[in-house]
Short mmCIF file of C-alpha atoms in Angstrom, two decimals:
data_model
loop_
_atom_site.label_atom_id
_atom_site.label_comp_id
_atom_site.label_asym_id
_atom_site.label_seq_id
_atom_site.Cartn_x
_atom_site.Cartn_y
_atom_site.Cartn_z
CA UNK A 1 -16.85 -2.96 12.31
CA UNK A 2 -13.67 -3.47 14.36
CA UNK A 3 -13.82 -2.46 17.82
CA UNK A 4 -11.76 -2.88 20.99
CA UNK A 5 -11.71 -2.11 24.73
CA UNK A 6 -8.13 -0.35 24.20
CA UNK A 7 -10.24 2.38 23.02
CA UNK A 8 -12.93 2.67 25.71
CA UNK A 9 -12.49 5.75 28.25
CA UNK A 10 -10.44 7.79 25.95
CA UNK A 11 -10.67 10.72 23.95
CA UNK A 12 -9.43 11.18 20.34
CA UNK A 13 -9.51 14.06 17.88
CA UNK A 14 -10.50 12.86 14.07
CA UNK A 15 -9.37 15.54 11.56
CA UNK A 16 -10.78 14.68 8.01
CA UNK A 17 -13.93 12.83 7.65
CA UNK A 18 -13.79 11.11 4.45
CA UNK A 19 -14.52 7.40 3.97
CA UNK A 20 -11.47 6.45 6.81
CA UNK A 21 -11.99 9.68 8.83
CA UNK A 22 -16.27 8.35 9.32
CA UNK A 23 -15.04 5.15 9.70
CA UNK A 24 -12.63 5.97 12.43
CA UNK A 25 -15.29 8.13 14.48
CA UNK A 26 -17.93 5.41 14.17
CA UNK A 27 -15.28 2.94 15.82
CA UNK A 28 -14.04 4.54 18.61
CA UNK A 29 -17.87 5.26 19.71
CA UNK A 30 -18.59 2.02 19.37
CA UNK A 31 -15.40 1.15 21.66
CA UNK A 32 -16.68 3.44 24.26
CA UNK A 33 -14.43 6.43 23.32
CA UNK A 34 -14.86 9.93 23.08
CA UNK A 35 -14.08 11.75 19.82
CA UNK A 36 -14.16 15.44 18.91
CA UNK A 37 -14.17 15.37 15.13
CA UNK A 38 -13.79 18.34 12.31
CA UNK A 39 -13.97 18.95 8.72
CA UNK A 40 -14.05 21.59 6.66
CA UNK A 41 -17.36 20.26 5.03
CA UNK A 42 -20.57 20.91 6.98
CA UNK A 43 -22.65 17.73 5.79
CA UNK A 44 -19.08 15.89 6.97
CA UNK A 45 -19.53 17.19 10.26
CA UNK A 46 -23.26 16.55 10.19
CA UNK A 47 -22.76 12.97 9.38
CA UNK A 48 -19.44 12.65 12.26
CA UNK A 49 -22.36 14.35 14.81
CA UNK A 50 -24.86 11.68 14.09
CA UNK A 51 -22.38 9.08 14.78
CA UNK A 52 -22.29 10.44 18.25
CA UNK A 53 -18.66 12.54 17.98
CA UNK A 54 -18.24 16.23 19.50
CA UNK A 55 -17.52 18.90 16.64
CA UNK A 56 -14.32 21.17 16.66
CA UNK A 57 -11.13 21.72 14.91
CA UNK A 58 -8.30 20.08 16.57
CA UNK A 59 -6.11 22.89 15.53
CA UNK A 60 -8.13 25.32 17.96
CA UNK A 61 -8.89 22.97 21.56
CA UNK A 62 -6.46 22.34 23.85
CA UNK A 63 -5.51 18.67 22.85
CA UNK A 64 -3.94 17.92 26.66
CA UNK A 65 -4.93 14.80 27.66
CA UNK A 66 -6.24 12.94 24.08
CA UNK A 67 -4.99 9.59 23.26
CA UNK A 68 -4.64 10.54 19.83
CA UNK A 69 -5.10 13.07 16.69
CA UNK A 70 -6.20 10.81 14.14
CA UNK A 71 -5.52 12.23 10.47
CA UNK A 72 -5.93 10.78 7.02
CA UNK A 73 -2.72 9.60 5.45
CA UNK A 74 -3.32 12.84 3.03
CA UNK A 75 -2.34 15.26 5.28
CA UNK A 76 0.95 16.93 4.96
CA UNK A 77 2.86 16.02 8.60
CA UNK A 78 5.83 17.96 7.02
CA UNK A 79 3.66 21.05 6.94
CA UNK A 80 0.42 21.04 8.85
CA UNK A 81 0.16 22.82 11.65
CA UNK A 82 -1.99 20.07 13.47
CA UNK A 83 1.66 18.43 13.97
CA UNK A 84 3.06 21.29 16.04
CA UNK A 85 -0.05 21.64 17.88
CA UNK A 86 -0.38 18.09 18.89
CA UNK A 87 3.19 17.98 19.94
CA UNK A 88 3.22 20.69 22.05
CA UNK A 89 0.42 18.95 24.26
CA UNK A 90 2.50 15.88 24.09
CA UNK A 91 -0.36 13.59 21.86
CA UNK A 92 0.43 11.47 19.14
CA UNK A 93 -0.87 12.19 15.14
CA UNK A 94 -1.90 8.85 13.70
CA UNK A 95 -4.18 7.23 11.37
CA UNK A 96 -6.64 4.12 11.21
CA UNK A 97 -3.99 2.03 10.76
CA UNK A 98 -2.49 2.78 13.86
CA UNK A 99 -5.67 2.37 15.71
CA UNK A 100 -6.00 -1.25 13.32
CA UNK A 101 -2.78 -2.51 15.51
CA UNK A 102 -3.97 -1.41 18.61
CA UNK A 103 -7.35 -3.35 18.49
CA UNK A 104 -5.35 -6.10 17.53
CA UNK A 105 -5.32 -8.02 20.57
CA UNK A 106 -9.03 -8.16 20.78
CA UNK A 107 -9.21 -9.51 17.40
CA UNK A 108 -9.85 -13.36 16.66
CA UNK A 109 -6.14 -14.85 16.09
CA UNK A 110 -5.12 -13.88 12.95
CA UNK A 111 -2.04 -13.18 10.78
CA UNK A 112 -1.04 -9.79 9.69
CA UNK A 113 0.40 -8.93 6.41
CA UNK A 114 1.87 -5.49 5.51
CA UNK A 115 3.09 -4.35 2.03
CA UNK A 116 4.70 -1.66 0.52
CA UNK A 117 7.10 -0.19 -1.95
CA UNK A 118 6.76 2.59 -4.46
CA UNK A 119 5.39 0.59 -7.16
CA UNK A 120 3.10 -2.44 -7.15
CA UNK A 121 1.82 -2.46 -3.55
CA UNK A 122 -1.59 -2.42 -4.92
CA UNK A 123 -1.17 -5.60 -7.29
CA UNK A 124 1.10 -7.53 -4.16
CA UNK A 125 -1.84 -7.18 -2.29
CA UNK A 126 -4.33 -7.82 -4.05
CA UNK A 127 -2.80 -11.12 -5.61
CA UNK A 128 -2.00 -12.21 -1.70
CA UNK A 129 -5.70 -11.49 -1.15
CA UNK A 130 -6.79 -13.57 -4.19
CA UNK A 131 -4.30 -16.42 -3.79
CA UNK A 132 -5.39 -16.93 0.08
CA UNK A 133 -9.05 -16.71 -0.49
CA UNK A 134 -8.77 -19.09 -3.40
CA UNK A 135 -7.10 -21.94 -1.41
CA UNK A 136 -9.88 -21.12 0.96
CA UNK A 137 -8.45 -18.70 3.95
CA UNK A 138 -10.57 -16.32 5.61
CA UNK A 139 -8.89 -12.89 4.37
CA UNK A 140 -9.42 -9.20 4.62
CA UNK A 141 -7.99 -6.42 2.25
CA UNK A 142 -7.18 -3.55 3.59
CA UNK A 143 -5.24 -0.20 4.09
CA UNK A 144 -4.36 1.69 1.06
CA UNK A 145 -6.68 -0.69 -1.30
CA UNK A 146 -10.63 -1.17 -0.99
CA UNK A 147 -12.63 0.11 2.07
CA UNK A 148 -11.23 2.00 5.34
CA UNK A 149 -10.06 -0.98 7.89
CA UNK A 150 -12.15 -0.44 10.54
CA UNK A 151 -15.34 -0.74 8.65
CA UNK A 152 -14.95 -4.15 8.49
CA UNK A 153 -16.09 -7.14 9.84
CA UNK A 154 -13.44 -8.80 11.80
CA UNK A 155 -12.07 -12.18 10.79
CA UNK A 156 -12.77 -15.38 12.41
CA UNK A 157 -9.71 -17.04 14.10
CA UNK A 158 -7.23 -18.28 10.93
CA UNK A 159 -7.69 -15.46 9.02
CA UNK A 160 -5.11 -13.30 7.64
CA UNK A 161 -5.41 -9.35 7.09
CA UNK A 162 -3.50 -7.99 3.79
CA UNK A 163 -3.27 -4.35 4.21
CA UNK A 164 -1.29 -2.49 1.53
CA UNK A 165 0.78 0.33 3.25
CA UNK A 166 1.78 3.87 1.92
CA UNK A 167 4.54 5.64 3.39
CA UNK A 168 1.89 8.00 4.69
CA UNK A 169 0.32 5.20 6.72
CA UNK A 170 3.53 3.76 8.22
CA UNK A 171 4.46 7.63 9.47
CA UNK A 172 1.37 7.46 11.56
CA UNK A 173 1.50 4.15 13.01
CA UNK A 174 3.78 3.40 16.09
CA UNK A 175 2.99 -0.22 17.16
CA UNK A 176 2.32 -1.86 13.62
CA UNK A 177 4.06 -5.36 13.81
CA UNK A 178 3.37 -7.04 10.87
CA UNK A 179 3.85 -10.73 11.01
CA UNK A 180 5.02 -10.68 7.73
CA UNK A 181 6.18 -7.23 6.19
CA UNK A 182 7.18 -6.81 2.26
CA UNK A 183 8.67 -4.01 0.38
CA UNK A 184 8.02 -4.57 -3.22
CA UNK A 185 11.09 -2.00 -4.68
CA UNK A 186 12.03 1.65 -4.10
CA UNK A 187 12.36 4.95 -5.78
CA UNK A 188 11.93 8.67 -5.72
CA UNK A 189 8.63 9.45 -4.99
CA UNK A 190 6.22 12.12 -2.70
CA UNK A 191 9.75 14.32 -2.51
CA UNK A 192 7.27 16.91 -1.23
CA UNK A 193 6.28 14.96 2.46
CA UNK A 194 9.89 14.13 2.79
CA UNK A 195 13.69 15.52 3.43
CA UNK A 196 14.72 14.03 -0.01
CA UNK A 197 14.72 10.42 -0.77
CA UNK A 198 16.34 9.14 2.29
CA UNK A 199 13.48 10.30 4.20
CA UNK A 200 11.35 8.65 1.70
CA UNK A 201 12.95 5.49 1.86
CA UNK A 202 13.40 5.86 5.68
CA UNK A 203 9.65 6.03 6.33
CA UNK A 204 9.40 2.71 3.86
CA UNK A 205 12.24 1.09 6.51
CA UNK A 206 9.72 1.90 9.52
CA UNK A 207 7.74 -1.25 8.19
CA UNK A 208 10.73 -3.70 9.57
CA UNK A 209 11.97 -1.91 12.30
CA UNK A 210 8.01 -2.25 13.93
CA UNK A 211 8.37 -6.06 13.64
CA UNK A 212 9.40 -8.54 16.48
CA UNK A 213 12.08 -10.71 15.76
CA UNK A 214 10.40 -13.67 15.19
CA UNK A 215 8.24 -11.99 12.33
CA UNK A 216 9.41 -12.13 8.53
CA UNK A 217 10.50 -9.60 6.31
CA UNK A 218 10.44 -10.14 2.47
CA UNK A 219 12.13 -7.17 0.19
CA UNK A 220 12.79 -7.98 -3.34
CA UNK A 221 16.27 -6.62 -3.90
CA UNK A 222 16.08 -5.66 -7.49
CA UNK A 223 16.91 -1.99 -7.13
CA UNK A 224 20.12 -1.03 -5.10
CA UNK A 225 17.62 1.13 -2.11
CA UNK A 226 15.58 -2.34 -1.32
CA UNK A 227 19.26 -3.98 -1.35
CA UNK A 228 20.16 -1.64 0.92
CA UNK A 229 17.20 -1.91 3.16
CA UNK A 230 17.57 -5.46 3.11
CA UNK A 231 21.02 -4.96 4.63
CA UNK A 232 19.91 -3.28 7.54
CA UNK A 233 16.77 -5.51 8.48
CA UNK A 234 18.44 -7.88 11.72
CA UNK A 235 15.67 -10.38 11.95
CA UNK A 236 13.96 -13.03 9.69
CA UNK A 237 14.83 -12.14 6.21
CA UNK A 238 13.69 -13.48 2.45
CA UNK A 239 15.64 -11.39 -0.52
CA UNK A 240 13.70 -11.95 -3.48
CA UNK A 241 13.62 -10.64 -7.59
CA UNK A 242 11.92 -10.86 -10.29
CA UNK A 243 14.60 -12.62 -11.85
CA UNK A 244 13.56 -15.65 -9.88
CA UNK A 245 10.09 -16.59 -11.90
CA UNK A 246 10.75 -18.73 -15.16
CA UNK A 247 9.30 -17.24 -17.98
CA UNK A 248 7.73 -20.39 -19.00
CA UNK A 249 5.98 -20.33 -15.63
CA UNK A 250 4.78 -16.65 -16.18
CA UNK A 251 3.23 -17.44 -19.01
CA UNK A 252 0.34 -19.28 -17.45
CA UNK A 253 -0.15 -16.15 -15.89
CA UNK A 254 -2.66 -14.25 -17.58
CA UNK A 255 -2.91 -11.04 -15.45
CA UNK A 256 0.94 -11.38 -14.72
CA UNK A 257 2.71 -10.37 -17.53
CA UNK A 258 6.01 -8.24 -17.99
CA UNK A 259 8.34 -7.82 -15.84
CA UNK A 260 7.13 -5.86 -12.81
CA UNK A 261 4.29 -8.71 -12.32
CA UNK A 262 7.25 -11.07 -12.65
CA UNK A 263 8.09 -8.98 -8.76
CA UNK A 264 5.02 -8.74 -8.07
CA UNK A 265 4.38 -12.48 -8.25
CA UNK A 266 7.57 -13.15 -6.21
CA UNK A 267 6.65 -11.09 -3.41
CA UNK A 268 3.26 -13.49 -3.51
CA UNK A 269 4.20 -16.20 -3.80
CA UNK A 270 7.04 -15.79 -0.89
CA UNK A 271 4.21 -14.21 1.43
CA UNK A 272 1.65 -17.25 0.41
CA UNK A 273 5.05 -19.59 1.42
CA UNK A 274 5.12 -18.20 4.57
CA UNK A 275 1.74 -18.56 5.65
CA UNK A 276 1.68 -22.08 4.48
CA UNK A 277 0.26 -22.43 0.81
CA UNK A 278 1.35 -25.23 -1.36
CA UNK A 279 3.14 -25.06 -4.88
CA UNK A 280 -0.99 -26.47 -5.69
CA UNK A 281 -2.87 -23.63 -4.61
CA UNK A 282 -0.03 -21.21 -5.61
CA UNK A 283 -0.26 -21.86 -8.92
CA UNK A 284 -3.85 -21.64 -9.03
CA UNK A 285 -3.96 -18.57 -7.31
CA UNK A 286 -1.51 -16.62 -10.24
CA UNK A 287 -3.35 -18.79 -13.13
CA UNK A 288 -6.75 -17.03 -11.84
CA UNK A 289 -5.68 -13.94 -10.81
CA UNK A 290 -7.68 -10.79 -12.74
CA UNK A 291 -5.81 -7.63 -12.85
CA UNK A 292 -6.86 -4.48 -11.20
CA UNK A 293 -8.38 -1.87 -12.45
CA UNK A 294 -5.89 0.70 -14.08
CA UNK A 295 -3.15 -1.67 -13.37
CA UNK A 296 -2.16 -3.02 -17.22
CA UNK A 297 -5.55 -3.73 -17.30
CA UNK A 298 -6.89 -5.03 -20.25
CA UNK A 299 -10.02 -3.22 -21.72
CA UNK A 300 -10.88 -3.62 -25.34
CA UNK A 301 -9.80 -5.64 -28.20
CA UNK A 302 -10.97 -4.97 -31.58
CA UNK A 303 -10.09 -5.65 -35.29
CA UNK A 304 -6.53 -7.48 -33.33
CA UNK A 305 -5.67 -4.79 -31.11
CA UNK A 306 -5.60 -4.63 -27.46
CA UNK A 307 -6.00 -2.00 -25.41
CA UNK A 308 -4.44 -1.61 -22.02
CA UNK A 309 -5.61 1.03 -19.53
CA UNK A 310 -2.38 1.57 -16.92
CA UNK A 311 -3.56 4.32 -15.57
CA UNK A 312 -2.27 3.86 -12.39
CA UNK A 313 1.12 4.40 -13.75
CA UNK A 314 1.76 8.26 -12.49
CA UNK A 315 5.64 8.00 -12.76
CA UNK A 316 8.22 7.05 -15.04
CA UNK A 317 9.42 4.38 -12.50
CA UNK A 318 5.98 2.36 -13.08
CA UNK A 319 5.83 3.15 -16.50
CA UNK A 320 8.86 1.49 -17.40
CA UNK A 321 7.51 -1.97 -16.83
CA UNK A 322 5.09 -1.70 -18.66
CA UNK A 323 6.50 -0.49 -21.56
CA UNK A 324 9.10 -3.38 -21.17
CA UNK A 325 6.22 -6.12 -21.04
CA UNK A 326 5.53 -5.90 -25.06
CA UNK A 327 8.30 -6.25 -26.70
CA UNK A 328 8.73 -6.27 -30.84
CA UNK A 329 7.50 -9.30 -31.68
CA UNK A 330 8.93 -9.09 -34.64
CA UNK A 331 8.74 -5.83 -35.10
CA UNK A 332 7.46 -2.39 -32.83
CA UNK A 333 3.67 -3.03 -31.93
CA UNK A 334 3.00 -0.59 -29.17
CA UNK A 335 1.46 2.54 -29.32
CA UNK A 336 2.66 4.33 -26.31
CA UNK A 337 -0.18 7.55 -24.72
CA UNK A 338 1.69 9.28 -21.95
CA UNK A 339 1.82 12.46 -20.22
CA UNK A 340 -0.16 14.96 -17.79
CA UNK A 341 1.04 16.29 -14.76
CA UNK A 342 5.05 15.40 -14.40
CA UNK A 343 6.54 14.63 -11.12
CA UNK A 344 9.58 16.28 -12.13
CA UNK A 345 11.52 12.50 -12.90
CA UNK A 346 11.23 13.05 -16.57
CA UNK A 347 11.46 9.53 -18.75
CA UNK A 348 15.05 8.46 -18.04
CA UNK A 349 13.44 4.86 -16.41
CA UNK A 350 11.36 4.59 -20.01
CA UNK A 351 14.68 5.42 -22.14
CA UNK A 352 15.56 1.66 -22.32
CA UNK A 353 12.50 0.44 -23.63
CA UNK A 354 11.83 3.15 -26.50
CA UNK A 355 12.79 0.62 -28.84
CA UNK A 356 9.37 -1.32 -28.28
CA UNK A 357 7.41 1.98 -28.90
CA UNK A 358 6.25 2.38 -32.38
CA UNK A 359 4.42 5.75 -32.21
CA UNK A 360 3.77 7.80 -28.58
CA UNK A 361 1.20 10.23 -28.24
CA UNK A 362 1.81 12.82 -25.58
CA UNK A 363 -0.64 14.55 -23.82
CA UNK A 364 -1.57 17.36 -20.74
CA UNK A 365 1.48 19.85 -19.26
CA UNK A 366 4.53 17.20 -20.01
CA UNK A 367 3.38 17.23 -23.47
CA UNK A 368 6.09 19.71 -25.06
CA UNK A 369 8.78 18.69 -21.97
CA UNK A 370 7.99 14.96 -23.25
CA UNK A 371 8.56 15.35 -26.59
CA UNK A 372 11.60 17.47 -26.32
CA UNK A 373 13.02 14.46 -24.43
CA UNK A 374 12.00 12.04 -26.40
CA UNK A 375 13.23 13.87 -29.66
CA UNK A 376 13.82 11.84 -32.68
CA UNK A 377 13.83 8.30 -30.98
CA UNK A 378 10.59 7.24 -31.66
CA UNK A 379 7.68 8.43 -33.69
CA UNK A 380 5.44 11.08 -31.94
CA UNK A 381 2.24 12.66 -32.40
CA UNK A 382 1.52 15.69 -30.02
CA UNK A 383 -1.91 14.85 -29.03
CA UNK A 384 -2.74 17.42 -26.23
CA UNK A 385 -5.76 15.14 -24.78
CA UNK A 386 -6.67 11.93 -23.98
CA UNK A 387 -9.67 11.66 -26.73
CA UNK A 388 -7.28 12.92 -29.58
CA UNK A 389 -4.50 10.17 -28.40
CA UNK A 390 -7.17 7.08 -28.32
CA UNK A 391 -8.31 8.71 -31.79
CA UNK A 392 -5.23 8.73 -33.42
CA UNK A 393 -3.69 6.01 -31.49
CA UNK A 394 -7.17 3.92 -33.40
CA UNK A 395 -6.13 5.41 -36.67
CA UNK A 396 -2.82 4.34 -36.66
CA UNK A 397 -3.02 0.74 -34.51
CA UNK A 398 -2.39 -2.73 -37.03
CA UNK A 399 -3.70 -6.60 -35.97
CA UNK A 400 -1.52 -7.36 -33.40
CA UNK A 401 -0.65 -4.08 -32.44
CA UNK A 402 -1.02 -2.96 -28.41
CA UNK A 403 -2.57 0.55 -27.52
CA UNK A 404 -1.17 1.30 -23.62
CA UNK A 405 -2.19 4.01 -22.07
CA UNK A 406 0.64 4.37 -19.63
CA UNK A 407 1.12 8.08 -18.31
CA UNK A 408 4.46 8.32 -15.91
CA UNK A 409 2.58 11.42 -14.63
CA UNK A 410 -0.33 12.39 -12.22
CA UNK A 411 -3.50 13.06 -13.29
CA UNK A 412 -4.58 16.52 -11.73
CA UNK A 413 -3.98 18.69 -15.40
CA UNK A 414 -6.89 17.16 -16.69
CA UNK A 415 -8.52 14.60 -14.38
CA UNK A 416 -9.60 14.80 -10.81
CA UNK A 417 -7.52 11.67 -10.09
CA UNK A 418 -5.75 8.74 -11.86
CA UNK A 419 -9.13 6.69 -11.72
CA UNK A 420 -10.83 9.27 -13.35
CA UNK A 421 -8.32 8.79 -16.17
CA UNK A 422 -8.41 5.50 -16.33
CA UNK A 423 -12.34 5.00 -16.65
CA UNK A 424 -12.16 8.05 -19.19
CA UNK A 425 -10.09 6.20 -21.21
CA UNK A 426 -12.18 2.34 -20.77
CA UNK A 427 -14.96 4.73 -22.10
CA UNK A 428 -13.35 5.70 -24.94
CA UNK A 429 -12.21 2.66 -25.98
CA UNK A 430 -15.34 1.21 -25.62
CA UNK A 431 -17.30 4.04 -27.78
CA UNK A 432 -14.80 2.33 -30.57
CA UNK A 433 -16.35 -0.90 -30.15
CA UNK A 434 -13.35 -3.08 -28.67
#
């Protein structure tokens, strides 16, 4: 695990004890810290006590005198009372990330890479993790993707850390200083944590404004709020798009396809520039990336059509892209399965790419509110669950045709979590024999 003599001495306060909230207790003992640790679940607790942390809920000890509260990015600053309570004894509320950048310094030397953006954060990273490893770099994954941060083994000196950043994460770090720090594009999203969008888009902006001067910010300016952010950032800047990668190049890009990957693999490659890849191992790195799971992933193909689980997709924003990637070709070949939970954004980003749908089928709570805005332009079926969609969806699919399951909603109507979806879906495709 990572560990560091910043740590030793102190006492902390751990509320949540999931996978980042054990991981976090299990580190600062190591260090040499002190941690008083809660959650609601008793075997949580149990397992936080056998680490060798104190039990009780920060919300009811007097806090005077901690280092830190350390919360899990899912708890609600805007709202929680744990924020009050910490403030009034004058102790910061922040997360593993936080506690990631200040064990830095004891830390091999290494290079520090921090992404974010509303959509595609997840792929960004993961294709920087995949094109550094492949040309042979020690690298770590990290953050929002793959196992808590401080589980891990650190790297030897060389090695680069790829941590893919939520808003959440950047509100509860305060000496993050990324080496090189990417937003991949920006829209309205988690209007609940925030005052409106410019508080959304202001806690992306905390990203650059943590950097030194000398470090390197990359924002791909294809939407006017990254332009904007890119406007304000005063130190080393790279303005990227989409628009930049040749389609002829993209094409050797299996796992790349459609537009959003065509941002995605600009942000890459302009990270991977950066830290000192050639146009060699570049190339290689986007020819062999795989997607990730629930992200336009492919999984089935049968009697000529493919099935694409983009799960992941739980807003109209990243549903867009996708729909854009499959064109007619020469005619409508996708069969489009959306709905579940709305976020309230209805489809207006998916309006300009109807024209590739040939039939939707809508399913969970958006399912009437859907098809009321998607009236008469394109063929609909009102499927009400995910089964009856990949049924029909089967029925009516041709050679050549392309099933995507892409929602532009959450998950919790009928699934615990987008994943859930997802792998509900693989399963079903699979019982079809694709």
């Amino acid at each position: 695990m990572i560990t560091s003599r910043a740590f030793a001495g102190r006492r902390y306060a751990v509320l949540g004890l999931a996978r980042s909230g054990l991981a976090t207790v299990e580190a600062l003992v190591a260090s040499g810290a002190g941690v008083t640790a809660w959650d609601e679940r008793e075997d949580a607790r149990d397992d936080a006590m056998a680490l060798g942390a104190d039990i009780g809920n920060p919300l009811e000890i007097d806090l005077v005198g901690f280092a830190g509260v350390v919360v899990s990015p899912g708890v609600p600053l805007n709202r929680h009372p744990i924020a009050a309570h910490a403030r009034e004894a004058h102790v910061p509320v922040i997360g593993d990330i936080e506690l990631f950048a200040e064990a830095e310094g004891d830390l091999p030397p290494h290079k520090l890479v921090g992404i974010t953006g509303t959509n595609g954060k997840s792929t960004v990273t993961a294709l920087v993790a995949h094109m550094l490893e492949s040309a042979g770099i020690p690298t770590l994954m990290g953050g929002n993707i793959g196992l808590p941060i401080l589980s891990r083994e650190p790297l030897p000196e060389g090695g680069v850390y790829v941590l893919e950043l939520s808003s959440y994460q950047i509100d509860l770090a305060h000496s993050l200083a990324c080496d090189i720090a990417v937003l991949t594009n920006l829209s309205p999203d988690h209007l609940d944590r925030y005052d409106g969008f410019a508080g959304y888009a202001a806690s992306k902006a905390r990203l650059f404004s943590l950097q030194h001067r000398d470090q390197v910010a990359i924002v791909a300016v294809d939407d006017d709020p990254s332009k904007m952010i890119a406007g304000r950032v005063n130190h080393r800047l790279h303005r990227v798009s989409g628009k930049d990668i040749d389609p002829v190049d993209q094409a050797r890009w299996p796992a790349l396809q459609g537009p959003h990957n065509a941002q995605n693999a600009v942000c890459a490659i302009a990270v991977c520039r950066v830290l000192g890849l050639d146009d060699e191992q570049i190339e290689r790195g986007l020819a062999t990336y795989k997607s990730l799971p629930h992200r336009m992933e492919l999984v089935g193909e049968a009697d000529g059509v493919r099935w694409f689980n983009d799960s992941k997709a739980t807003n109209a924003a990243s549903a867009a892209p996708a729909l854009a990637a499959f064109p007619p070709a020469p005619d409508q070949r996708l069969h489009w399965i959306a709905g579940g939970q709305a976020k309230g954004d209805g489809l207006a980003a998916c309006r300009p790419w109807f024209g590739h749908v040939k039939r939707a089928y809508l399913i969970g709570e958006a399912m009437e509110g859907f098809a009321a805005e998607i009236g008469d332009a394109v063929p609909l079926e009102r499927s009400g669950d995910l089964a009856t969609a990949v049924k029909q969806a089967a029925a009516a699919a041709q050679a050549g045709d392309i099933v995507l399951l892409s929602p532009a909603c959450a998950s919790f109507d009928q699934f615990r979590d987008y994943e859930q979806r997802g792998d509900a879906f693989r399963e079903l495709v699979q019982a079809l024999g694709a």
